[in-house]
Amino acid sequence: MAQIIRIENIADHVGETVTLQGWLYRKTGKGKLQFLQIRDGSGQIQGVMFKPNLPEEIFAAGKRLTQESSIIVTGTVKAEPRAKGIPAGYELDVSDLEIVQIADEYPITPKEHGVDFLMEHRHLWIRSRKQWATLRIRATIMRAIRDWLDGEGYVEMSTPIFTPAAGEGTTTLFEVDYFGEPIYLAQTGQLYNEANIFAFGKVYAFGPTFRAEKSKTRRHMTEFWMVEPETAYQDLDGLMDMEERFVSYIVQRVLKERRAELEVLERDTSALERVVPPFPRVSYDEAFEKLQEIRANSDDPELKDLLALEWGDDFGSPHETELTKLYDRPIFVYGFPTAAKAFYMEPWPGRPEVCKSVDMLAPEGYGEITGGSERISDPELLLERIKHDKLPEAAFKWYLDLRKYGSVPHSGFGLGVERTVAWICGIHHVRETNPFPRTLGRVYP
RNA sequence: UCCUCGGUAGCUCAAUUGGCAGAGCGAGCGGCUGUUAACCGCUUGGUUGUAGGUUCGAGUCCUACCCGAGGAGCCA
């Protein structure tokens, strides 16, 4: 054995003899030549075995290898411009091969498979190139999220996952038995973060969140990750400024650090290069007009039906999709009708029928990736809204307290990690952006 | 909950009017010095989602159910 290295560092070892610990991803034999596609979790490289250059038993060991067999391979690193590995441009001239285990017949072949089969084998599917690339990018996105917020002076706060039923609408909450009492898995940490900002000024929560929605679409999961920054002394305009800087940083960071993975995914990176501030800001009223226009000009009766909308309705995904088609970068839609939004959102000055809410819609049909608002800071108005929505006042006592002891304008948003990963990776369905997705009707594996 | 489509070999799919259940891939064996979804030859492969019905005969037609996919609704 030589020095053990990881494939992602292969460029530092050209001309050296090194050892790789990994798995056989694929093999092609050609008589006296064998090509082993080796992966070690950090990358992929082709190992070349030429019979006349090797002891007979080593070459024979190569022939025995099955897909996903675990192997320890020693060889000389060569620069080879035509090699397609990850990173590209390197090859390993194999001199020794140790078999750790000959893998059983592996169910996932290089050919095509259906969604159900792949989801049933998710524990193995994550080894495949595109899944591997997606999940590496996910990790980078999660790191970029923390790096940007930490760099801006935000303090990470853990908010509870066990929560009392703060309001109505428990139909979308997962109920848990808490020593005989029903409690619920958190849908958001926002209300707690509104308490946290009065102690720390700028905070964020980052973790899993749970929604018992019976949604079976490519953008829904019952368990997903969300980052929720909340900022004191920040109004709606300040919120949009912050969001566009934040999201641009994440995208540019992925472009910088995960080129090889984006290439595996065949992602059009020019669409990502354009993600720099400022993002277009479209009011609900303007968006409403645009959608009416698109609907009027459409020849497709089905689309006309899907786009039917009255002022005051929240947008569905068909509306978001049509709207984002008009732009080549993320957009903000702000000023939604108050009736369609949550009780805590600050009303628009002089126009109480709309509120200081904002969604960010990703381009290329990906739709909503963030939702946020400026929060009500006036205690009397907040109480009025709680009563208007017939929410249990007692449960919000602590929340109302926040408006009594040094209340300030403040705002925040939630960004859905899986939807963001899907957009940046150019992946159709959010289920591929989480290693073990929980969706309606599937919790295995 | 509603709409649409589907369920046949380990996988992806085919099977004409109701008439012998097939192909490719995978796997196994052999061949090949530049493959990378390799290629060539041979071998291996079936409770047609479940239950019932019609029929001389059902993968195909009928009924009910189960499961999956896409979408809608729903979704701070």
Coordinates of C-alpha atoms (C1' of nucleotides) in Angstrom, one line a residue:
Chain A
M1 CA 0.0 0.0 0.0
A2 CA 1.1 3.5 -0.8
Q3 CA -0.3 6.8 0.7
I4 CA -4.0 6.7 0.9
I5 CA -5.7 9.6 -0.8
R6 CA -9.1 10.7 -1.8
I7 CA -10.0 11.1 -5.5
E8 CA -11.0 14.8 -5.1
N9 CA -7.3 15.5 -4.4
I10 CA -5.9 13.4 -7.3
A11 CA -4.5 16.5 -9.1
D12 CA -1.9 16.9 -6.3
H13 CA -0.5 13.4 -6.9
V14 CA 0.3 13.1 -10.6
G15 CA 3.3 10.8 -11.1
E16 CA 3.0 9.4 -7.6
T17 CA 1.9 5.9 -6.6
V18 CA -1.2 6.2 -4.4
T19 CA -3.8 4.0 -2.8
L20 CA -7.6 4.5 -3.2
Q21 CA -10.2 3.0 -0.9
G22 CA -13.5 2.7 -2.8
W23 CA -16.0 0.8 -4.8
L24 CA -16.2 -0.5 -8.3
Y25 CA -18.8 1.7 -10.1
R26 CA -18.6 0.0 -13.5
K27 CA -16.2 -2.2 -15.4
T28 CA -15.4 -2.8 -19.0
G29 CA -13.1 -5.7 -20.0
K30 CA -11.3 -6.0 -23.2
G31 CA -9.2 -9.2 -23.3
K32 CA -5.8 -8.2 -21.9
L33 CA -7.2 -4.8 -20.8
Q34 CA -9.6 -4.0 -18.1
F35 CA -11.0 -0.6 -17.2
L36 CA -12.3 -0.1 -13.7
Q37 CA -14.4 2.9 -12.9
I38 CA -13.6 3.5 -9.2
R39 CA -15.4 5.8 -6.9
D40 CA -14.5 6.7 -3.3
G41 CA -17.3 9.1 -2.3
S42 CA -15.2 12.1 -3.2
G43 CA -14.9 11.5 -6.9
Q44 CA -14.5 9.0 -9.7
I45 CA -11.5 7.8 -11.7
Q46 CA -10.7 5.1 -14.2
G47 CA -8.2 2.5 -13.2
V48 CA -6.4 0.7 -16.1
M49 CA -5.2 -2.9 -15.8
F50 CA -3.0 -4.3 -18.6
K51 CA -2.4 -8.0 -18.3
P52 CA 1.3 -8.2 -19.3
N53 CA 2.2 -5.5 -16.7
L54 CA 0.6 -7.3 -13.8
P55 CA 0.9 -10.4 -11.7
E56 CA -1.5 -13.0 -13.0
E57 CA -3.5 -13.1 -9.7
I58 CA -4.0 -9.4 -9.7
F59 CA -5.4 -9.3 -13.2
A60 CA -7.6 -12.3 -12.4
A61 CA -8.9 -10.5 -9.3
G62 CA -10.0 -7.6 -11.6
K63 CA -12.0 -10.0 -13.7
R64 CA -13.9 -11.3 -10.7
L65 CA -15.1 -7.8 -9.6
T66 CA -18.8 -7.2 -9.7
Q67 CA -20.6 -3.8 -9.7
E68 CA -20.2 -2.1 -6.2
S69 CA -17.5 -4.5 -5.0
S70 CA -15.4 -2.8 -2.3
I71 CA -11.8 -2.5 -3.3
I72 CA -8.4 -1.1 -2.3
V73 CA -6.5 -0.1 -5.4
T74 CA -2.9 1.0 -5.7
G75 CA -1.4 2.6 -8.8
T76 CA 0.3 5.5 -10.5
V77 CA -1.6 8.6 -11.2
K78 CA -1.3 9.8 -14.8
A79 CA -2.6 13.0 -16.3
E80 CA -4.8 12.0 -19.2
P81 CA -6.6 14.9 -20.9
R82 CA -9.3 12.6 -22.4
A83 CA -10.2 10.9 -19.1
K84 CA -13.8 11.6 -18.0
G85 CA -13.5 11.1 -14.2
I86 CA -14.5 13.5 -11.5
P87 CA -12.4 15.5 -11.5
A88 CA -11.7 15.0 -15.2
G89 CA -8.2 14.5 -16.7
Y90 CA -6.7 11.8 -14.5
E91 CA -6.2 8.0 -14.7
L92 CA -4.8 5.4 -12.4
D93 CA -2.3 2.8 -13.8
V94 CA -3.2 0.0 -11.4
S95 CA -0.4 -2.1 -9.9
D96 CA -2.2 -3.7 -7.0
L97 CA -5.8 -4.6 -6.2
E98 CA -7.2 -5.9 -2.9
I99 CA -10.8 -7.1 -2.8
V100 CA -12.6 -6.3 0.4
Q101 CA -15.8 -7.8 -0.7
I102 CA -17.3 -9.1 -3.9
A103 CA -20.7 -7.5 -4.0
D104 CA -23.9 -9.4 -4.6
E105 CA -25.7 -8.8 -7.9
Y106 CA -26.5 -5.1 -7.7
P107 CA -30.0 -4.1 -8.5
I108 CA -29.3 -0.7 -10.0
T109 CA -27.8 -1.0 -13.5
P110 CA -26.5 1.7 -15.8
K111 CA -29.7 1.4 -17.8
E112 CA -32.9 3.2 -17.1
H113 CA -35.2 2.6 -14.1
G114 CA -38.6 3.8 -13.0
V115 CA -39.2 6.1 -10.1
D116 CA -40.9 3.6 -7.8
F117 CA -38.0 1.1 -8.2
L118 CA -35.4 3.8 -7.6
M119 CA -37.2 5.2 -4.5
E120 CA -37.5 1.6 -3.1
H121 CA -33.7 1.4 -3.5
R122 CA -32.9 4.9 -2.3
H123 CA -30.3 3.6 0.1
L124 CA -28.4 2.4 -3.0
W125 CA -29.5 5.0 -5.5
I126 CA -27.6 7.7 -3.6
R127 CA -24.4 6.1 -4.9
S128 CA -25.3 6.9 -8.5
R129 CA -23.6 9.8 -10.2
K130 CA -26.4 12.3 -10.5
Q131 CA -27.7 11.6 -7.0
W132 CA -24.2 11.9 -5.6
A133 CA -23.7 15.2 -7.4
T134 CA -27.0 16.6 -6.2
L135 CA -26.4 15.7 -2.6
R136 CA -22.9 17.1 -2.7
I137 CA -24.4 20.4 -4.0
R138 CA -27.0 20.2 -1.3
A139 CA -24.3 20.1 1.4
T140 CA -22.5 23.1 -0.3
I141 CA -25.8 25.0 -0.3
M142 CA -26.3 24.3 3.4
R143 CA -22.8 25.4 4.2
A144 CA -23.2 28.6 2.1
I145 CA -26.4 29.4 4.0
R146 CA -24.6 29.2 7.3
D147 CA -21.4 31.0 6.1
W148 CA -23.3 34.0 4.7
L149 CA -25.6 34.4 7.7
D150 CA -22.7 33.9 10.2
G151 CA -20.6 36.4 8.2
E152 CA -23.5 39.0 8.4
G153 CA -23.6 38.7 12.2
Y154 CA -26.6 36.4 12.4
V155 CA -26.7 34.1 15.4
E156 CA -28.0 30.5 14.9
M157 CA -30.8 29.7 17.3
S158 CA -32.4 26.3 17.7
T159 CA -36.1 26.6 17.8
P160 CA -38.3 23.8 19.2
I161 CA -39.6 20.9 17.0
F162 CA -42.2 19.9 19.7
T163 CA -44.7 22.7 19.7
P164 CA -48.1 23.3 21.2
A165 CA -50.9 23.9 18.7
A166 CA -50.5 27.7 18.5
G167 CA -53.4 28.2 16.2
E168 CA -56.1 26.4 14.3
G169 CA -55.4 24.5 11.1
T170 CA -54.0 21.4 12.9
T171 CA -54.9 19.4 9.8
T172 CA -51.4 20.2 8.4
L173 CA -49.6 19.4 11.6
F174 CA -48.3 16.0 12.6
E175 CA -49.7 15.1 16.0
V176 CA -47.4 13.4 18.5
D177 CA -48.3 11.8 21.9
Y178 CA -46.4 13.8 24.5
F179 CA -47.0 11.9 27.8
G180 CA -50.6 11.6 27.0
E181 CA -51.1 15.2 25.7
P182 CA -51.2 15.9 22.0
I183 CA -48.5 18.2 20.7
Y184 CA -47.3 18.9 17.2
L185 CA -44.2 18.8 15.1
A186 CA -43.0 22.3 14.1
Q187 CA -44.0 23.8 10.8
T188 CA -41.8 26.8 11.4
G189 CA -39.6 28.4 14.0
Q190 CA -40.5 31.9 13.1
L191 CA -42.6 32.9 16.1
Y192 CA -39.7 31.8 18.4
N193 CA -37.2 33.7 16.3
E194 CA -39.3 36.8 16.7
A195 CA -38.5 36.4 20.4
N196 CA -34.9 35.7 19.7
I197 CA -34.2 38.9 17.7
F198 CA -35.0 41.0 20.8
A199 CA -32.1 39.2 22.5
F200 CA -29.7 38.9 19.6
G201 CA -30.8 41.4 16.9
K202 CA -30.3 39.0 13.9
V203 CA -31.0 35.3 14.2
Y204 CA -31.7 32.3 12.1
A205 CA -33.1 28.8 12.6
F206 CA -32.0 26.0 10.4
G207 CA -33.5 22.5 10.6
P208 CA -36.2 20.1 9.5
T209 CA -39.8 21.1 9.4
F210 CA -43.0 19.0 9.1
R211 CA -46.2 19.5 7.2
A212 CA -49.0 17.0 7.0
E213 CA -50.2 18.2 3.7
K214 CA -51.7 15.7 1.4
S215 CA -49.8 17.2 -1.5
K216 CA -48.5 15.0 -4.2
T217 CA -46.5 17.3 -6.4
R218 CA -42.8 17.7 -7.4
R219 CA -42.4 20.5 -4.9
H220 CA -43.8 19.0 -1.8
M221 CA -42.4 16.7 1.0
T222 CA -43.8 16.0 4.4
E223 CA -40.4 16.6 6.0
F224 CA -38.1 19.2 4.6
W225 CA -35.4 21.6 5.6
M226 CA -35.9 25.3 6.0
V227 CA -33.6 28.2 7.0
E228 CA -35.5 31.1 8.6
P229 CA -33.6 34.3 9.2
E230 CA -35.3 37.0 11.3
T231 CA -34.0 40.6 11.6
A232 CA -34.8 43.4 14.0
Y233 CA -35.1 47.0 12.6
Q234 CA -35.6 45.7 9.0
D235 CA -38.6 46.6 6.9
L236 CA -39.9 45.0 3.8
D237 CA -37.5 46.7 1.4
G238 CA -34.6 45.8 3.7
L239 CA -35.8 42.2 3.6
M240 CA -35.8 42.1 -0.2
D241 CA -32.3 43.6 -0.3
M242 CA -31.1 40.9 2.1
E243 CA -32.8 38.0 0.4
E244 CA -31.3 38.8 -3.0
R245 CA -27.8 39.2 -1.6
F246 CA -28.3 35.9 0.3
V247 CA -29.6 33.8 -2.6
S248 CA -27.1 35.2 -5.0
Y249 CA -24.2 34.3 -2.6
I250 CA -25.5 30.7 -2.4
V251 CA -25.7 30.3 -6.2
Q252 CA -22.3 31.9 -6.8
R253 CA -20.8 29.7 -4.2
V254 CA -22.1 26.6 -5.8
L255 CA -20.8 27.8 -9.2
K256 CA -17.4 28.3 -7.7
E257 CA -17.1 25.1 -5.7
R258 CA -19.2 22.5 -7.5
R259 CA -18.5 22.9 -11.2
A260 CA -17.8 19.2 -11.7
E261 CA -21.1 18.2 -10.0
L262 CA -23.1 20.7 -12.1
E263 CA -21.5 19.2 -15.1
V264 CA -22.5 15.7 -14.0
L265 CA -26.1 17.1 -13.8
E266 CA -25.7 18.7 -17.2
R267 CA -26.9 22.0 -15.6
D268 CA -27.0 25.1 -17.8
T269 CA -24.8 27.3 -15.7
S270 CA -25.4 30.4 -17.7
A271 CA -28.8 30.6 -16.1
L272 CA -27.1 30.5 -12.7
E273 CA -24.4 33.1 -13.6
R274 CA -27.3 35.6 -14.1
V275 CA -28.3 35.3 -10.4
V276 CA -26.9 38.5 -9.1
P277 CA -28.8 41.5 -7.5
P278 CA -31.0 43.3 -8.1
F279 CA -33.9 40.9 -8.7
P280 CA -37.0 42.3 -10.3
R281 CA -39.7 43.4 -7.8
V282 CA -43.3 42.9 -8.9
S283 CA -46.2 43.8 -6.8
Y284 CA -49.2 41.5 -6.5
D285 CA -51.3 44.0 -8.4
E286 CA -48.8 44.1 -11.3
A287 CA -48.5 40.3 -11.3
F288 CA -52.3 40.0 -11.3
E289 CA -52.5 42.2 -14.4
K290 CA -49.8 40.2 -16.2
L291 CA -51.5 37.0 -15.4
Q292 CA -54.8 38.3 -16.7
E293 CA -53.0 39.3 -19.9
I294 CA -51.3 35.9 -20.3
R295 CA -54.7 34.2 -19.8
A296 CA -56.4 36.4 -22.3
N297 CA -53.7 35.7 -25.0
S298 CA -53.6 32.0 -24.4
D299 CA -55.2 29.6 -26.9
D300 CA -55.0 26.7 -24.5
P301 CA -58.3 26.1 -22.8
E302 CA -56.7 24.0 -20.1
L303 CA -54.2 26.8 -19.3
K304 CA -56.9 29.3 -19.3
D305 CA -58.7 27.2 -16.7
L306 CA -55.6 26.8 -14.5
L307 CA -54.9 30.5 -14.6
A308 CA -58.4 31.6 -13.6
L309 CA -57.9 34.1 -10.7
E310 CA -59.8 36.7 -8.9
W311 CA -58.2 39.6 -7.1
G312 CA -57.6 38.4 -3.5
D313 CA -56.7 34.8 -4.4
D314 CA -53.3 33.5 -3.6
F315 CA -51.3 32.3 -6.5
G316 CA -51.1 28.6 -7.3
S317 CA -48.2 26.9 -8.9
P318 CA -49.5 27.5 -12.5
H319 CA -49.6 31.2 -11.8
E320 CA -46.1 31.2 -10.4
T321 CA -44.8 29.2 -13.4
E322 CA -46.3 31.6 -16.0
L323 CA -45.0 34.6 -14.1
T324 CA -41.4 33.3 -13.8
K325 CA -41.4 32.6 -17.6
L326 CA -41.3 36.4 -18.1
Y327 CA -37.9 36.8 -16.4
D328 CA -34.4 35.2 -16.6
R329 CA -33.6 35.4 -12.9
P330 CA -35.4 35.1 -9.6
I331 CA -38.1 37.7 -8.9
F332 CA -39.9 39.1 -5.9
V333 CA -43.7 39.2 -5.7
Y334 CA -44.7 41.5 -2.9
G335 CA -47.9 43.0 -1.4
F336 CA -50.2 40.0 -1.4
P337 CA -53.8 40.3 -0.3
T338 CA -54.0 40.4 3.5
A339 CA -56.9 37.9 3.5
A340 CA -54.8 35.2 1.8
K341 CA -51.8 35.6 4.2
A342 CA -51.0 34.9 7.8
F343 CA -52.3 37.1 10.7
Y344 CA -48.9 38.5 11.7
M345 CA -48.1 40.3 8.5
E346 CA -47.8 44.1 8.6
P347 CA -50.6 45.8 6.6
W348 CA -49.6 48.1 3.7
P349 CA -49.8 51.8 4.9
G350 CA -53.1 53.2 3.7
R351 CA -54.1 50.0 2.0
P352 CA -55.0 47.4 4.7
E353 CA -56.3 45.0 2.0
V354 CA -52.7 44.2 1.1
C355 CA -49.8 43.3 3.4
K356 CA -46.0 43.6 3.5
S357 CA -45.4 40.1 2.4
V358 CA -43.0 38.9 -0.2
D359 CA -42.3 35.6 -2.0
M360 CA -39.2 34.9 -4.1
L361 CA -39.9 32.9 -7.2
A362 CA -37.1 31.0 -8.9
P363 CA -36.8 31.1 -12.7
E364 CA -37.2 28.2 -15.2
G365 CA -40.5 27.2 -13.7
Y366 CA -39.2 26.3 -10.2
G367 CA -41.5 28.8 -8.4
E368 CA -41.6 29.8 -4.8
I369 CA -38.4 29.2 -2.8
T370 CA -38.8 31.8 -0.1
G371 CA -41.8 33.3 1.7
G372 CA -41.5 36.2 4.1
S373 CA -42.9 39.4 5.5
E374 CA -42.5 42.4 7.7
R375 CA -44.2 41.5 10.9
I376 CA -46.8 43.5 12.8
S377 CA -45.0 45.5 15.5
D378 CA -48.0 47.3 17.1
P379 CA -49.5 45.3 20.0
E380 CA -53.1 46.4 19.5
L381 CA -53.1 45.7 15.8
L382 CA -51.6 42.2 16.4
L383 CA -54.2 41.4 19.1
E384 CA -57.0 42.6 16.7
R385 CA -55.6 40.3 14.0
I386 CA -55.5 37.3 16.4
K387 CA -59.1 37.9 17.3
H388 CA -60.1 38.4 13.7
D389 CA -58.6 35.0 12.8
K390 CA -60.3 33.5 15.8
L391 CA -57.0 32.2 17.2
P392 CA -56.7 31.2 20.9
E393 CA -55.5 34.4 22.5
A394 CA -54.0 32.6 25.6
A395 CA -51.6 30.6 23.4
F396 CA -50.2 33.8 22.0
K397 CA -49.7 35.6 25.3
W398 CA -45.9 35.3 25.0
Y399 CA -46.0 36.4 21.4
L400 CA -48.0 39.5 22.3
D401 CA -45.5 40.3 25.1
L402 CA -42.8 40.8 22.4
R403 CA -44.8 43.9 21.2
K404 CA -45.0 45.3 24.7
Y405 CA -41.3 45.3 25.7
G406 CA -39.4 47.4 23.1
S407 CA -41.3 46.4 20.0
V408 CA -39.5 47.3 16.7
P409 CA -40.2 46.9 13.0
H410 CA -38.8 43.5 12.0
S411 CA -39.0 41.0 9.2
G412 CA -37.9 37.6 8.1
F413 CA -38.4 34.8 5.7
G414 CA -38.1 31.0 5.2
L415 CA -36.1 29.4 2.4
G416 CA -36.9 25.9 1.5
V417 CA -33.7 23.9 1.1
E418 CA -35.0 21.2 -1.2
R419 CA -36.7 23.6 -3.6
T420 CA -33.5 25.7 -3.7
V421 CA -31.4 22.6 -4.4
A422 CA -33.8 21.4 -7.1
W423 CA -33.6 24.8 -8.9
I424 CA -29.8 25.2 -8.6
C425 CA -29.3 21.6 -9.8
G426 CA -31.9 21.8 -12.5
I427 CA -33.7 18.7 -11.1
H428 CA -37.4 18.1 -11.7
H429 CA -38.5 16.8 -8.4
V430 CA -37.6 17.7 -4.8
R431 CA -37.5 14.1 -3.7
E432 CA -34.0 13.7 -5.3
T433 CA -32.6 16.6 -3.3
N434 CA -32.8 15.0 0.1
P435 CA -30.9 11.7 0.8
F436 CA -34.0 10.0 2.3
P437 CA -37.1 12.0 1.3
R438 CA -40.3 11.7 3.2
T439 CA -43.2 12.1 0.8
L440 CA -46.9 11.4 1.0
G441 CA -47.1 7.6 0.9
R442 CA -43.4 6.8 1.3
V443 CA -41.3 6.5 4.4
Y444 CA -39.1 3.6 3.3
P445 CA -36.2 3.3 3.4
Chain B
rU1 C1' -60.7 14.2 -1.9
rC2 C1' -60.9 14.8 -7.5
rC3 C1' -58.9 14.2 -12.7
rU4 C1' -55.5 11.5 -16.1
rC5 C1' -52.1 7.5 -17.1
rG6 C1' -50.0 2.9 -15.6
rG7 C1' -49.0 -2.3 -13.0
rU8 C1' -46.3 -8.5 -17.8
rA9 C1' -38.8 -11.8 -16.4
rG10 C1' -34.2 -8.7 -11.4
rC11 C1' -34.8 -3.8 -14.6
rU12 C1' -37.1 -1.0 -19.0
rC13 C1' -40.8 -2.4 -22.2
rA14 C1' -43.6 -5.4 -26.3
rA15 C1' -47.6 -9.0 -27.2
rU16 C1' -52.4 -7.4 -33.9
rU17 C1' -59.6 -9.0 -33.6
rG18 C1' -59.8 -12.7 -27.1
rG19 C1' -55.9 -17.8 -29.9
rC20 C1' -48.2 -20.9 -28.5
rA21 C1' -45.8 -14.9 -23.0
rG22 C1' -41.4 -12.0 -26.3
rA23 C1' -37.2 -8.4 -26.9
rG24 C1' -33.3 -5.4 -25.0
rC25 C1' -30.6 -4.7 -20.6
rG26 C1' -28.7 -7.3 -16.2
rA27 C1' -26.6 -12.0 -14.5
rG28 C1' -23.3 -16.6 -15.9
rC29 C1' -19.6 -18.7 -19.5
rG30 C1' -16.2 -17.8 -23.7
rG31 C1' -13.6 -14.0 -27.1
rC32 C1' -11.2 -9.2 -27.9
rU33 C1' -5.0 -3.9 -26.1
rG34 C1' -8.4 2.1 -25.2
rU35 C1' -13.2 1.0 -23.1
rU36 C1' -16.1 4.5 -20.5
rA37 C1' -24.8 3.0 -21.5
rA38 C1' -18.4 -1.0 -25.2
rC39 C1' -18.8 -4.9 -28.8
rC40 C1' -19.4 -10.4 -30.6
rG41 C1' -21.2 -15.7 -29.5
rC42 C1' -23.7 -19.0 -26.1
rU43 C1' -26.6 -19.8 -21.5
rU44 C1' -30.2 -18.2 -17.8
rG45 C1' -34.8 -16.0 -17.0
rG46 C1' -42.6 -15.7 -15.8
rU47 C1' -48.1 -16.7 -9.6
rU48 C1' -49.0 -11.1 -16.4
rG49 C1' -50.8 -6.3 -9.0
rU50 C1' -55.1 -9.0 -5.9
rA51 C1' -60.0 -11.2 -5.7
rG52 C1' -64.1 -12.6 -8.5
rG53 C1' -66.8 -13.0 -13.3
rU54 C1' -67.8 -13.8 -18.9
rU55 C1' -65.7 -17.4 -22.5
rC56 C1' -64.0 -23.6 -25.7
rG57 C1' -60.0 -20.2 -24.6
rA58 C1' -58.3 -14.0 -20.9
rG59 C1' -52.0 -10.3 -20.3
rU60 C1' -56.2 -8.6 -23.5
rC61 C1' -63.3 -8.1 -22.0
rC62 C1' -66.5 -7.0 -17.2
rU63 C1' -66.8 -5.8 -11.6
rA64 C1' -64.5 -4.5 -7.0
rC65 C1' -60.1 -3.6 -4.5
rC66 C1' -54.6 -2.6 -3.9
rC67 C1' -50.2 -0.1 -5.4
rG68 C1' -47.4 3.6 -8.3
rA69 C1' -46.8 8.1 -11.4
rG70 C1' -48.3 13.1 -13.2
rG71 C1' -51.5 17.1 -12.0
rA72 C1' -55.4 19.8 -9.2
rG73 C1' -57.2 21.0 -4.5
rC74 C1' -54.7 21.8 -0.1
rC75 C1' -50.2 24.3 1.5
rA76 C1' -47.9 31.2 7.3

